[in-house]
Short mmCIF file of C-alpha atoms in Angstrom, two decimals:
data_model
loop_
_atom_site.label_atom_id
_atom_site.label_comp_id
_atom_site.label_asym_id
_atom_site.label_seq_id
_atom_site.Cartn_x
_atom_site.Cartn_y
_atom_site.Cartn_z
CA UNK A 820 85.83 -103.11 -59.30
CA UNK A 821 82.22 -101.97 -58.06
CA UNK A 822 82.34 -104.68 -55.50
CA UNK A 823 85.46 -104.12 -54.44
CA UNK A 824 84.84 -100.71 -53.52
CA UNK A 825 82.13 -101.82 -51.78
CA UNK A 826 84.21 -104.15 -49.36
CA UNK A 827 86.33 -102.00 -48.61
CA UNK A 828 83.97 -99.54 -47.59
CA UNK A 829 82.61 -102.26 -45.11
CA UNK A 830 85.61 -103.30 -43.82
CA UNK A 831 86.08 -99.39 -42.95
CA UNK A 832 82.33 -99.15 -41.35
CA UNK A 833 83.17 -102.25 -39.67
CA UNK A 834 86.72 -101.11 -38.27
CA UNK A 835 84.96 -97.95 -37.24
CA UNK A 836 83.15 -99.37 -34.70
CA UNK A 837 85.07 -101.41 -33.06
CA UNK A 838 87.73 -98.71 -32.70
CA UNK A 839 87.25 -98.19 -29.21
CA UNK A 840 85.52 -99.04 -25.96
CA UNK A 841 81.61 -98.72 -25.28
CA UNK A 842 81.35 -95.65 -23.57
CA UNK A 843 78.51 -97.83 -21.03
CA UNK A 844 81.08 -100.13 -19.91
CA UNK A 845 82.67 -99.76 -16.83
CA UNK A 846 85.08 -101.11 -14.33
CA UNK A 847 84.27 -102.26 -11.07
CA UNK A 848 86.14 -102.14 -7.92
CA UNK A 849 85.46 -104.09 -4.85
CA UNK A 850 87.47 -104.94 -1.17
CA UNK A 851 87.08 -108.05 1.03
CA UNK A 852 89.04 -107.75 4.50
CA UNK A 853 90.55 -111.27 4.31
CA UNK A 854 92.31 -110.98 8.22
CA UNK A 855 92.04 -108.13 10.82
CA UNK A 856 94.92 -107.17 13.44
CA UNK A 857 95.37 -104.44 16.16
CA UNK A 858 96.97 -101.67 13.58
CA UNK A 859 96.73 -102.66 10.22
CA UNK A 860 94.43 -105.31 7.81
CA UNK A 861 94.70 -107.11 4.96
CA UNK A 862 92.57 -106.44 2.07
CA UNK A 863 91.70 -108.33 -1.14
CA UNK A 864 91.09 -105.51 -3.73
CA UNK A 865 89.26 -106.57 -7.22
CA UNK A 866 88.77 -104.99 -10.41
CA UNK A 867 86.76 -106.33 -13.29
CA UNK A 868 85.48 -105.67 -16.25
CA UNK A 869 83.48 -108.43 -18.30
CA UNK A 870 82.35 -106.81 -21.36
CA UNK A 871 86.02 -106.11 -22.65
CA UNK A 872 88.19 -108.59 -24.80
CA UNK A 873 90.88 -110.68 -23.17
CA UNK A 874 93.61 -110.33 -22.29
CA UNK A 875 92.97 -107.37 -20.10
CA UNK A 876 96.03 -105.45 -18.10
CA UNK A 877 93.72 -104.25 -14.64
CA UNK A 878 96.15 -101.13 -12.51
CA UNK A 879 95.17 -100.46 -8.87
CA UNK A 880 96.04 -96.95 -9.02
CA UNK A 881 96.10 -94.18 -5.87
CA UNK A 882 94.90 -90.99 -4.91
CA UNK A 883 97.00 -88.86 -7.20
CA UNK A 884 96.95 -91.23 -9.88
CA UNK A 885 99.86 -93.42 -8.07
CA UNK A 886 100.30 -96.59 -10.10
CA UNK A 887 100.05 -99.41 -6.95
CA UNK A 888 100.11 -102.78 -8.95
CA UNK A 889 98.99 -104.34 -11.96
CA UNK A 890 97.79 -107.50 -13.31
CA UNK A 891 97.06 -109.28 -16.63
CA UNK A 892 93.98 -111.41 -16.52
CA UNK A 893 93.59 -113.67 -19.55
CA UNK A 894 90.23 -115.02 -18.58
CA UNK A 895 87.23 -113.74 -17.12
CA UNK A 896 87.98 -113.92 -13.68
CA UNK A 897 88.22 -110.50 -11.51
CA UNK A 898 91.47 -109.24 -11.48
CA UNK A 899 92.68 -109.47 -7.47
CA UNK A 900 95.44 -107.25 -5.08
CA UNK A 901 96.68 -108.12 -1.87
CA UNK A 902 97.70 -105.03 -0.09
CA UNK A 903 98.15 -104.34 3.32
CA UNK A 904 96.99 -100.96 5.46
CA UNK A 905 97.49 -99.70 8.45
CA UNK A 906 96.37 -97.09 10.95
CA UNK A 907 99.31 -94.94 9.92
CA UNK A 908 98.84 -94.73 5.90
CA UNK A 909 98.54 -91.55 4.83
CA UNK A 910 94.61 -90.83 3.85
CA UNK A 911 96.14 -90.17 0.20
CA UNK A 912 97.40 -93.91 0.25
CA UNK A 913 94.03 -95.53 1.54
CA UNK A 914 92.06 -94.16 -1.62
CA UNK A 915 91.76 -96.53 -4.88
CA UNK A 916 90.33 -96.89 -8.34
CA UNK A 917 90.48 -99.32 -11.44
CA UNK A 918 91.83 -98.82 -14.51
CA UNK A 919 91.58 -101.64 -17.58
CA UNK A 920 93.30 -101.78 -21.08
CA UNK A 921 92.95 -104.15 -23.68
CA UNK A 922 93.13 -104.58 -27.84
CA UNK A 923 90.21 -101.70 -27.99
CA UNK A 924 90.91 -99.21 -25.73
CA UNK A 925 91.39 -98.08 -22.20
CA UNK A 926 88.54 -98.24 -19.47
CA UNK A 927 88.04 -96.49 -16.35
CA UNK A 928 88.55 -95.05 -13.94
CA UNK A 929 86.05 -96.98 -11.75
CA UNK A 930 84.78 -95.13 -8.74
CA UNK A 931 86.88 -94.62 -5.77
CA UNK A 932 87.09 -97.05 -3.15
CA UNK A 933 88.36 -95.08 0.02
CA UNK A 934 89.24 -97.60 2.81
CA UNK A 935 89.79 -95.55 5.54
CA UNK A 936 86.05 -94.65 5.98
CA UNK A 937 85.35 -98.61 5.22
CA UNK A 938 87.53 -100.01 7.52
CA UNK A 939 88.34 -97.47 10.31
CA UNK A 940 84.94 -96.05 11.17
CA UNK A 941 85.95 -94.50 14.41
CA UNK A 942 84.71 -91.49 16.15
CA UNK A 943 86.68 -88.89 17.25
CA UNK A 944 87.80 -88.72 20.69
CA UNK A 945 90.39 -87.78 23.50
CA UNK A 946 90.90 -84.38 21.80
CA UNK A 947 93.66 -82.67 23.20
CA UNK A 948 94.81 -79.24 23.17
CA UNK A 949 97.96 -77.45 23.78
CA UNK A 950 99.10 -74.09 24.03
CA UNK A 951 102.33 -71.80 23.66
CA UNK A 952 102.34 -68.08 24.22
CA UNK A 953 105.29 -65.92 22.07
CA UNK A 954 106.12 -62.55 20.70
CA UNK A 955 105.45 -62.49 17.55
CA UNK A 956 105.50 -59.97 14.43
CA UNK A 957 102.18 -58.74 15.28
CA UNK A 958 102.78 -59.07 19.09
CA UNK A 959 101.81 -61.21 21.97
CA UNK A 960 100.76 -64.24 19.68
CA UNK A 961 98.84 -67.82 21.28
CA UNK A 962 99.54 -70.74 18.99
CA UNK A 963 96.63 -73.15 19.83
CA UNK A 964 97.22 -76.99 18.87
CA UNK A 965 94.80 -79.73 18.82
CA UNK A 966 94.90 -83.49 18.30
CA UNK A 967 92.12 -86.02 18.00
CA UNK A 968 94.11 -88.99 19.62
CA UNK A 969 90.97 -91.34 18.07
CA UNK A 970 89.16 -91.28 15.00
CA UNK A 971 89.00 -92.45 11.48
CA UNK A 972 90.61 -90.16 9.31
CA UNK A 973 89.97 -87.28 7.53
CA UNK A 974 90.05 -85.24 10.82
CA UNK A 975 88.93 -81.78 10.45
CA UNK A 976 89.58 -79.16 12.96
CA UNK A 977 87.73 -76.28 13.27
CA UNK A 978 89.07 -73.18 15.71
CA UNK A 979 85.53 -71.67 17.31
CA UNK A 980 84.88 -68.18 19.17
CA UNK A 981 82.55 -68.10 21.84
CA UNK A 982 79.43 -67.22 19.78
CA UNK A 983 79.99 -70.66 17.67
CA UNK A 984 81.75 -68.58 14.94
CA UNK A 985 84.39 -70.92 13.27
CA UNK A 986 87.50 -68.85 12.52
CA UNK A 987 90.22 -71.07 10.85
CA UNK A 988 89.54 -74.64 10.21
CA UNK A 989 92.42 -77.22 9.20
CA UNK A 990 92.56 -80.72 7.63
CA UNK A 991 96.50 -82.10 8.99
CA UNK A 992 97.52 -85.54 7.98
CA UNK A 993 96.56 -88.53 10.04
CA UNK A 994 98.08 -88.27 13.34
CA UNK A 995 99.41 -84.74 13.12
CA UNK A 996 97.66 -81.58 15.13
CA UNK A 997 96.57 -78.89 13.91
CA UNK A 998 98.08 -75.55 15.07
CA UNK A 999 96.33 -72.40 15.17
CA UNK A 1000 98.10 -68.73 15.02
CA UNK A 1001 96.20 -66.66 17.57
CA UNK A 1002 97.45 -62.68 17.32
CA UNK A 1003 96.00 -61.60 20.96
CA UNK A 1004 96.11 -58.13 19.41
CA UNK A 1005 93.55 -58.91 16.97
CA UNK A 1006 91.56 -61.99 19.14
CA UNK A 1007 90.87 -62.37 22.42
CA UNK A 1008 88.18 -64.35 24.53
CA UNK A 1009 86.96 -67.69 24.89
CA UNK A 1010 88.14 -70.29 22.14
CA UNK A 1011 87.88 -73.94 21.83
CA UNK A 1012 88.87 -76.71 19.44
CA UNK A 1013 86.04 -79.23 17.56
CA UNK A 1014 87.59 -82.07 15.76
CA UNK A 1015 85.05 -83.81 13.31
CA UNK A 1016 85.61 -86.69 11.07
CA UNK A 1017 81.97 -87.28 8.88
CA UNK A 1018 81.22 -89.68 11.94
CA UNK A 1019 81.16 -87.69 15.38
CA UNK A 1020 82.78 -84.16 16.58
CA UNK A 1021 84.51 -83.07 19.04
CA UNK A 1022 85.12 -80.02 21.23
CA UNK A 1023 88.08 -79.34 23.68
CA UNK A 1024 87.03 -77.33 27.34
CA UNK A 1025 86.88 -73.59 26.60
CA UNK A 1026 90.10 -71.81 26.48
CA UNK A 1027 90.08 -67.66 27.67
CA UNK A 1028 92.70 -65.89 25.56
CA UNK A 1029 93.35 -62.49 26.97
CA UNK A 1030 94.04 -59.27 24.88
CA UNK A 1031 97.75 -59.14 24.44
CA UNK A 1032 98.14 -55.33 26.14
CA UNK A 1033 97.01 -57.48 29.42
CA UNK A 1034 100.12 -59.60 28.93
CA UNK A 1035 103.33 -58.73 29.72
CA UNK A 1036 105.91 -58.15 27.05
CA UNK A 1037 108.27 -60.97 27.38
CA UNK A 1038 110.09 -61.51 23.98
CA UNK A 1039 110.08 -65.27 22.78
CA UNK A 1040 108.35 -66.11 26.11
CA UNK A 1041 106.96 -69.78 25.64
CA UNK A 1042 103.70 -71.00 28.04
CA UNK A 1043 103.21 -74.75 27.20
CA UNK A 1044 100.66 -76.50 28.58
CA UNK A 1045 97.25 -75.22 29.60
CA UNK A 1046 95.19 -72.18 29.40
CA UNK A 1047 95.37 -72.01 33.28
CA UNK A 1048 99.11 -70.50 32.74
CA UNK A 1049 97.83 -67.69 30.48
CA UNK A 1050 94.59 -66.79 32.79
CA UNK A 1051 96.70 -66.69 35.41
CA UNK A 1052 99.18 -64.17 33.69
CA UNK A 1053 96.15 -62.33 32.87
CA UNK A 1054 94.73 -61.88 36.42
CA UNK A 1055 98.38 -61.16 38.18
CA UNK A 1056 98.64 -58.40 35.27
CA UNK A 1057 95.16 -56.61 36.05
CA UNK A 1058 95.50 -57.05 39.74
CA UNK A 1059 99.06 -55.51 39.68
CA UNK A 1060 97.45 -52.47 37.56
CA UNK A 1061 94.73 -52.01 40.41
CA UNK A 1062 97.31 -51.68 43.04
#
């Protein structure tokens, strides 16, 4: 009975231990860019794992933990996903990690693979700006919009004063501006635009806002286009004062 015991308390110890996954193994992601076109490539994603048992179920998984595919690899081969991206993906959609299962656990994730700084390493350039003058709640109101129409995503754009302060920065999804409120009775002055992207930056010409008492009260009046339109508004409202 004595030795019985004694067996099953190894068996136990034994069991014990091989419960679960090592906590020093890891999973490994890599990409290969197996063919390159104007707006898009095609990438050969792998995920591997050698230390754990076979059969091992691999998921290619997104930014917000969106399952892309999966694969059960029953040697020890590195699991492998064809996947296609292109210019237009959402940055959310070009970010992946590795995740493994097998008989003693779950592994993972592996680090995150983001392939829009890998494969679109682009400065920013051609940053363009737009502007449209309204009445709004808090009165003559500028809203200031600026695209990057070049650059590898994330764009950041930053809306700076004239003494380099920034005053609103905004991260938009690929290929959308950003659009600055301006209340001309709280800010007024010179203004640009900077676009960065962890590459280059990026500033638009200098833009003079005027304070809004200079502008004339014109309910749901709309300016697109350039600055020119407002500075002129500006001067034929202080000449017409002087006269």
């Amino acid at each position: 009975m004595k030795l019985l015991w004694l067996l099953l308390v190894a068996t136990l110890a034994a069991c014990s231990f091989s419960g679960g996954p090592a906590e020093d193994v890891t999973v490994t992601i890599a990409y290969k860019v197996l063919e390159v076109y104007p707006q898009s490539r095609r990438v050969l994603i792998t995920c591997d794992i050698p230390e754990a048992p076979r059969p091992v179920t691999y998921s290619l998984v997104a930014s917000r933990g969106v399952l892309v595919a999966k694969r059960v690899v029953h040697d020890y081969k590195p699991a492998s996903f064809n996947i296609n991206i292109t210019l237009k993906s959402s940055p959310d959609l070009l970010t992946y990690s590795c995740q493994a299962a097998s008989n003693l656990g779950t592994y993972g994730p592996s680090s995150r693979l983001r392939m829009y700084s890998e494969l679109w390493a682009k400065p920013v350039s051609q940053l363009q700006t737009d502007v449209t003058l309204y009445d709004g709640d808090s009165g003559p109101t500028v809203n200031l919009s600026c695209l990057a129409s070049s650059g590898s995503p994330p764009i950041t754009y930053h809306l700076v004063g004239d003494d380099g302060r920034v005053h609103a920065q905004q991260r938009p999804l690929h290929g959308e501006p950003a659009t600055f409120s301006i209340p001309l009775s709280q800010m007024s002055g010179w203004f640009q635009c900077q676009a960065a992207n962890g590459i280059s930056a990026n500033s638009s010409a200098r833009i003079l806002l005027p304070p809004g008492d200079l502008l004339p009260l014109i309910p749901t009046c709309i300016l697109a286009g350039s600055l020119i339109s407002i500075a002129a508004i500006s001067a034929g409202v202080l000449s017409s004062s002087r006269l």
